[in-house]
Coordinates of C-alpha atoms in Angstrom, one line a residue:
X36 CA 0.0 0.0 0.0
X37 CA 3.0 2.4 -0.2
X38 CA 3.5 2.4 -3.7
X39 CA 3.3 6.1 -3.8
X40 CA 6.3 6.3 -2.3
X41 CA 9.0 4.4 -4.4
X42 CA 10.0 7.1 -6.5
X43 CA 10.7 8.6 -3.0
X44 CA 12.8 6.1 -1.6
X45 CA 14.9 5.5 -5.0
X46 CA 15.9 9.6 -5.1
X47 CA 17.0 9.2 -1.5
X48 CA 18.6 6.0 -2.0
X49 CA 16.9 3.9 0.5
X50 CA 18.4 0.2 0.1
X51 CA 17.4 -2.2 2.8
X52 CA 19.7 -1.4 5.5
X53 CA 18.4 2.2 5.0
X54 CA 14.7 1.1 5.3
X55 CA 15.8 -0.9 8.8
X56 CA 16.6 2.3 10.4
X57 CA 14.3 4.5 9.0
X58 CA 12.5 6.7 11.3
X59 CA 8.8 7.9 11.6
X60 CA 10.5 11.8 10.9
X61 CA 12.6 10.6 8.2
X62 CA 9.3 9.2 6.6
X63 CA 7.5 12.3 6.9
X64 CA 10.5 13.6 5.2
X65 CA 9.9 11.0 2.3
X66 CA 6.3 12.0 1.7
X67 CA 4.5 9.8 4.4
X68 CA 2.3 12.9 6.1
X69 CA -0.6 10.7 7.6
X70 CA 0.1 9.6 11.1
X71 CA -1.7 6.7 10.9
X72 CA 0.3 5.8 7.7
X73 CA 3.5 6.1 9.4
X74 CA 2.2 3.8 12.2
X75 CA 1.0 1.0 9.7
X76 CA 4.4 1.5 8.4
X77 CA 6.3 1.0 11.4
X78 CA 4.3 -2.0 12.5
X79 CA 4.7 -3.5 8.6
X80 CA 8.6 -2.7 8.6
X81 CA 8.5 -4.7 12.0
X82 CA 6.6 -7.5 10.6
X83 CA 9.2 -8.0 7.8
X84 CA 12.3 -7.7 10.5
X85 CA 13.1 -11.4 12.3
X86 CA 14.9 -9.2 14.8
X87 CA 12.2 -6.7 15.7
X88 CA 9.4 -7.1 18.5
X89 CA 6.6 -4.9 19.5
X90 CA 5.1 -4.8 22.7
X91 CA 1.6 -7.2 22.7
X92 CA -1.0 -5.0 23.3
X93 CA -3.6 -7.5 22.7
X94 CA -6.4 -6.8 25.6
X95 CA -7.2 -9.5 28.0
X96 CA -10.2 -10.8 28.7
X97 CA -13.0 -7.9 29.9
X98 CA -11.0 -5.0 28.8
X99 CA -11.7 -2.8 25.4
X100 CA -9.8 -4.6 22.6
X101 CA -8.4 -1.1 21.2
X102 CA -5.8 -3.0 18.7
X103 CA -9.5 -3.7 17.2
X104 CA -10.7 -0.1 16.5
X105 CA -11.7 1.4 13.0
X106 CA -10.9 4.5 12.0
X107 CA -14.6 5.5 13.4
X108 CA -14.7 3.4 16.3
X109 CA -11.3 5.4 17.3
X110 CA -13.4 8.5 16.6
X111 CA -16.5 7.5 18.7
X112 CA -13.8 6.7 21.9
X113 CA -12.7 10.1 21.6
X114 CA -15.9 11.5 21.8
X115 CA -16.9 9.3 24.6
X116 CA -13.9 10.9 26.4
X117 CA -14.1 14.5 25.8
X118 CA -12.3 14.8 22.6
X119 CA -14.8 15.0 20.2
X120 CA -12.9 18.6 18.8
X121 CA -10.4 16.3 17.7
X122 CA -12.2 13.6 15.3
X123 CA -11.9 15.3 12.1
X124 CA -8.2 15.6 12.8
X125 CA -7.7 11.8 14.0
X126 CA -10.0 10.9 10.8
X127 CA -8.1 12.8 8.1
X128 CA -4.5 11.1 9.3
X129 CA -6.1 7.7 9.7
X130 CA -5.5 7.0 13.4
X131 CA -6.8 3.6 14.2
X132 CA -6.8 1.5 17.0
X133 CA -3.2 -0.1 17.0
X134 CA -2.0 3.9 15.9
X135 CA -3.7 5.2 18.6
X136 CA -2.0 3.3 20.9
X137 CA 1.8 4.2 19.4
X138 CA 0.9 7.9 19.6
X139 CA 3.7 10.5 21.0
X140 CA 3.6 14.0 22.6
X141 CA 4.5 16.0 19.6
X142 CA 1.9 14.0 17.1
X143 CA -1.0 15.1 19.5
X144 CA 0.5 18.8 19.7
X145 CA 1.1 19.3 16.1
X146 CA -0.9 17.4 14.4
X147 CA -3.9 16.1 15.8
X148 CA -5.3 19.0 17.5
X149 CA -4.2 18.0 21.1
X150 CA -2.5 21.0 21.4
X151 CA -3.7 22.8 24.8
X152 CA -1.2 20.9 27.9
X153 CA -4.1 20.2 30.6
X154 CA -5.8 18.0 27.4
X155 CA -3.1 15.8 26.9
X156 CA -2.3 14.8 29.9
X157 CA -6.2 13.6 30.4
X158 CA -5.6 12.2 27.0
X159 CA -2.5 10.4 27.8
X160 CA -4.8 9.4 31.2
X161 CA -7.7 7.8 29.1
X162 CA -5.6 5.9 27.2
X163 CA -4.2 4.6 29.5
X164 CA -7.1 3.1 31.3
X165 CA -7.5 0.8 27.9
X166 CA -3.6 0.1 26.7
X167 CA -2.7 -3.1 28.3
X168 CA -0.1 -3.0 30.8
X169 CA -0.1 0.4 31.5
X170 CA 0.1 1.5 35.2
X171 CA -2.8 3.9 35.5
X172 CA -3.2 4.5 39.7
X173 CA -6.5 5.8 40.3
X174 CA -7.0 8.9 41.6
X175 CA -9.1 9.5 44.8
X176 CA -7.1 12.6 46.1
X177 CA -8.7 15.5 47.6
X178 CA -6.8 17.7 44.4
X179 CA -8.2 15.6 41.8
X180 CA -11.5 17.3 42.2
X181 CA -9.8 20.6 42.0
X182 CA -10.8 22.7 39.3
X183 CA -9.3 25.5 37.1
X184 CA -9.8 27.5 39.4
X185 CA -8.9 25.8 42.7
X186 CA -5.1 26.0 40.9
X187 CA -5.2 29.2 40.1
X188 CA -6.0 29.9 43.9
X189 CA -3.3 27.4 44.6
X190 CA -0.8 28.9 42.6
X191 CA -1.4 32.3 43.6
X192 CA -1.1 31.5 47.2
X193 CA 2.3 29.8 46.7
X194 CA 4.0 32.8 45.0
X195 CA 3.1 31.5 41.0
X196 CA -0.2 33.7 40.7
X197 CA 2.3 35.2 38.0
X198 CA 1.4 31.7 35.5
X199 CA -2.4 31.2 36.5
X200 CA -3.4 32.4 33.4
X201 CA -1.3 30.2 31.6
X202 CA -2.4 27.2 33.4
X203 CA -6.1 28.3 32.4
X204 CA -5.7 28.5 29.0
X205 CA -4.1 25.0 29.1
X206 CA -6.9 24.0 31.0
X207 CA -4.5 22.3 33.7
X208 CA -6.9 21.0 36.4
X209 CA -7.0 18.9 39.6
X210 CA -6.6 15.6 37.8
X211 CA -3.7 16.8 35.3
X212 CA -1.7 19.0 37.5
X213 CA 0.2 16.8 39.2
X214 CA 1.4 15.0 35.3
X215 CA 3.1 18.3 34.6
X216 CA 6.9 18.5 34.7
X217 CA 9.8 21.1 35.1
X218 CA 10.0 20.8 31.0
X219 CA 6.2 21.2 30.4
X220 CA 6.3 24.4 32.9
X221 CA 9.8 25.8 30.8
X222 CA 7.8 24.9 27.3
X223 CA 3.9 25.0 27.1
X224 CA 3.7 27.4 30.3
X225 CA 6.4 29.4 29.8
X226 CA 7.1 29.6 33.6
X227 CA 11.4 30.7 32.9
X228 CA 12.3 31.2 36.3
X229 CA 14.4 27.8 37.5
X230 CA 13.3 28.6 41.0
X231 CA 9.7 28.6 40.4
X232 CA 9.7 25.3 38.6
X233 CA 11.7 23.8 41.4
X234 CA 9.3 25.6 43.7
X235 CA 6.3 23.9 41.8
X236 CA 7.9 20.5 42.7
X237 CA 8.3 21.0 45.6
X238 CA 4.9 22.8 46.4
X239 CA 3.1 19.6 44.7
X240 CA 4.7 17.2 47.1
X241 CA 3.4 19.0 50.1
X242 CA 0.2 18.4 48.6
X243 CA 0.6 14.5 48.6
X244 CA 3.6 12.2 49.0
X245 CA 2.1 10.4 45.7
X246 CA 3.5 13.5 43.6
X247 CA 6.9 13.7 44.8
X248 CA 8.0 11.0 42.1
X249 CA 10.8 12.4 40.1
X250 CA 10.9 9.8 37.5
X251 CA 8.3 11.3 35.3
X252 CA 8.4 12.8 31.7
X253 CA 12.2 12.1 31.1
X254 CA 13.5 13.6 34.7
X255 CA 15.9 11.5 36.9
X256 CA 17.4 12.0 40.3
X257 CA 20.6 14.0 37.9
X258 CA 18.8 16.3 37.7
X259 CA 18.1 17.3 41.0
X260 CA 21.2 19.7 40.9
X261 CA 23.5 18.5 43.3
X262 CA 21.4 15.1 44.2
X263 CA 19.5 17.4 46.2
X264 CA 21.9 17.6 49.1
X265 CA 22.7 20.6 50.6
X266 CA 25.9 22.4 51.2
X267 CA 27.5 20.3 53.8
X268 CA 26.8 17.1 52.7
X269 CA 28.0 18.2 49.3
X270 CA 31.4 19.0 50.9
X271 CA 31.3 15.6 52.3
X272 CA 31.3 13.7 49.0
X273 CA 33.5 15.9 47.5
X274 CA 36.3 15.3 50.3
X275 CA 35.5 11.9 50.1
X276 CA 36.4 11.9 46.3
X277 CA 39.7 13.4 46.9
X278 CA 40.6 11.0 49.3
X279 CA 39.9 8.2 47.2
X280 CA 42.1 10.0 44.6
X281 CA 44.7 10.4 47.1
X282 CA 44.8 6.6 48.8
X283 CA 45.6 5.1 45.0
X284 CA 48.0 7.6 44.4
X285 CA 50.3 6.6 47.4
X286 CA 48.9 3.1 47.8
X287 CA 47.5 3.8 51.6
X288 CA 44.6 2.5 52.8
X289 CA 42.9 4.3 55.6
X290 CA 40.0 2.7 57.5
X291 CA 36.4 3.9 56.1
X292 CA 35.4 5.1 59.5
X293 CA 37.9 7.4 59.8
X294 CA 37.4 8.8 56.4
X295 CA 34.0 9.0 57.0
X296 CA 34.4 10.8 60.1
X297 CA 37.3 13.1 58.8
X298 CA 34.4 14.1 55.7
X299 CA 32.1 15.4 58.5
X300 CA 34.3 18.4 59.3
X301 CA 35.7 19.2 55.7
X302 CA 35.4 23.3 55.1
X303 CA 35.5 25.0 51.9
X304 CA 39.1 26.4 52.2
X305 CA 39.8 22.6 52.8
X306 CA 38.5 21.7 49.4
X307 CA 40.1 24.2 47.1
X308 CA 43.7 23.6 48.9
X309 CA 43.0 19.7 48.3
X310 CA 42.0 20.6 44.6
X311 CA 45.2 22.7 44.3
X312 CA 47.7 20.4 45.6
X313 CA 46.2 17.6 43.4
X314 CA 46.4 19.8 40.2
X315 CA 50.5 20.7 41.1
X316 CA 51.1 17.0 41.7
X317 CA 49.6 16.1 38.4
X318 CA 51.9 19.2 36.7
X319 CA 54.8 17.4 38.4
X320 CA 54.2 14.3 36.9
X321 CA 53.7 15.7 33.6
X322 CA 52.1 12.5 33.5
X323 CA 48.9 13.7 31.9
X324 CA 46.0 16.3 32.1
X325 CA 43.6 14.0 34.1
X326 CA 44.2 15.0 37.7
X327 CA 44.9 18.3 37.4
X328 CA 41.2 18.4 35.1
X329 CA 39.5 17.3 38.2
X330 CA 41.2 19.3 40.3
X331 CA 39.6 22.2 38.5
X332 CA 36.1 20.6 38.2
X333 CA 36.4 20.8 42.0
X334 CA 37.6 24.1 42.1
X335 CA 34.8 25.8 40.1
X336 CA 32.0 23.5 41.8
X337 CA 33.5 24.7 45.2
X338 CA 33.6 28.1 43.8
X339 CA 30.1 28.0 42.8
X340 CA 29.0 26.7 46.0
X341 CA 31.2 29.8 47.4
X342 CA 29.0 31.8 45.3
X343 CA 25.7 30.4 46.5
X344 CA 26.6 30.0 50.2

């Protein structure tokens, strides 16, 4: 059914290790605009592959078979679920069940008419709820019943009032707000202050332990800063790393106690004349840029810290 598209692939010189790594953008770049189409591709391409496997997302027993959907049947779900704006869209790129379920952020921004935040979190909620294997906890908090405006009170009284109107117009509720990260408040809220969104984090989780995960959309403990220690227990690991450096250099072996109990009273001044006698020993041994490079990594984290303290 892609006959369309060999002249396509024979200007661009797609041979069949090309067509193995192909991507869905690359096909949009070869003429393959529909969604759906690129889906059907995909799961085709995957078919043909002895080394490719897709996830089964047949549905057990008593749940909604949504590998099964039509075209319309995926357009009388969405209505069902509050996204009836969107048919026409789903309809004219040919989502159908099994493309519904391989859907990604940016198709239901920029293509589908998702494009409001609030909405495709809920989206990304109901779908859950019918894509098999996919951890959906229920909600029966008191802020999932907040409305619009319940956050924009919330906000305002936490210092944010600043972004309630941005919040509104993307229709973030009760249900949704806790399914926003730092990256959706930098990019679809436009909240630019680092402090804010940290705030936001932070203010959630007062709200209820279940929102303190930081594993969600993409973020890991990295990038919590500095692990989200503070000051002094910073300076702790970083005397314990140059003591580490130190006992393979001369071959001692001190007892971990001690070292432990040595990192407890580490200052500041310690650290940069630890850094700086590392980077002279690795000068005098000419024997390569390695230890004196971290010796300045430590020196401009320490001065940072300096900076901040």
């Amino acid at each position: 059914g892609f006959g369309d598209l060999k002249k396509a692939f024979a200007k661009n010189v797609i041979d069949g290790p090309a067509l193995r790594e192909i991507t869905e953008e690359e096909l949009k770049e070869l003429g393959v605009k529909k969604v759906g189409a690129r889906k059907l591709f995909g799961r085709l391409l995957c078919e043909a592959l002895p080394d490719c496997e897709r996830p089964d997302l047949a549905a057990p027993e008593g749940m909604i078979n949504v590998t099964g959907f039509s075209v319309a049947e995926v357009g009388e779900w969405l209505t069902d679920e509050g996204f009836g704006y969107a048919v026409k869209n789903f309809a004219s790129h040919t989502v159908d069940g099994p493309a519904l379920l391989d859907l990604n952020e940016d198709e239901l921004k920029l293509e589908l008419g998702v494009s409001k935040l609030g909405p495709r979190r809920r989206f990304a909620r109901r779908l859950c709820a019918v894509m098999p294997g996919c951890r959906n906890p229920k909600r029966d908090d008191e802020v999932a019943a907040w409305s619009a405006s319940d956050v924009a009170n919330w906000l305002e009284e936490k210092g944010m009032g600043k972004y309630k109107k941005a919040f509104a117009n993307h229709e973030v509720d009760g249900l949704t707000l806790p399914d926003i990260s730092e990256e959706d408040l930098k990019t679809d809220l436009a909240m630019g202050e680092i402090g804010l969104r940290k705030r936001y984090r932070t203010e959630l989780c007062k709200l209820d332990k279940a929102f303190c995960q930081r594993d969600r959309e993409g973020e890991t403990a990295g990038d919590a800063g500095l692990g989200g220690v503070d000051l002094a227990q910073y300076l702790q690991r970083a005397q314990a790393f140059l003591s580490a450096k130190e006992k393979r250099a001369d071959g001692a072996q001190a007892e971990a106690g001690a070292e432990e109990e040595k990192a407890q009273y580490i200052s500041l001044d310690d650290l940069l004349k630890a850094a700086a006698q590392r980077r002279a020993e690795g000068s005098a041994r000419g024997d390569g840029a390695a230890p004196a490079g971290e010796a300045e990594e430590l020196q401009r984290m320490a001065a940072d810290i300096g900076a901040e303290a």
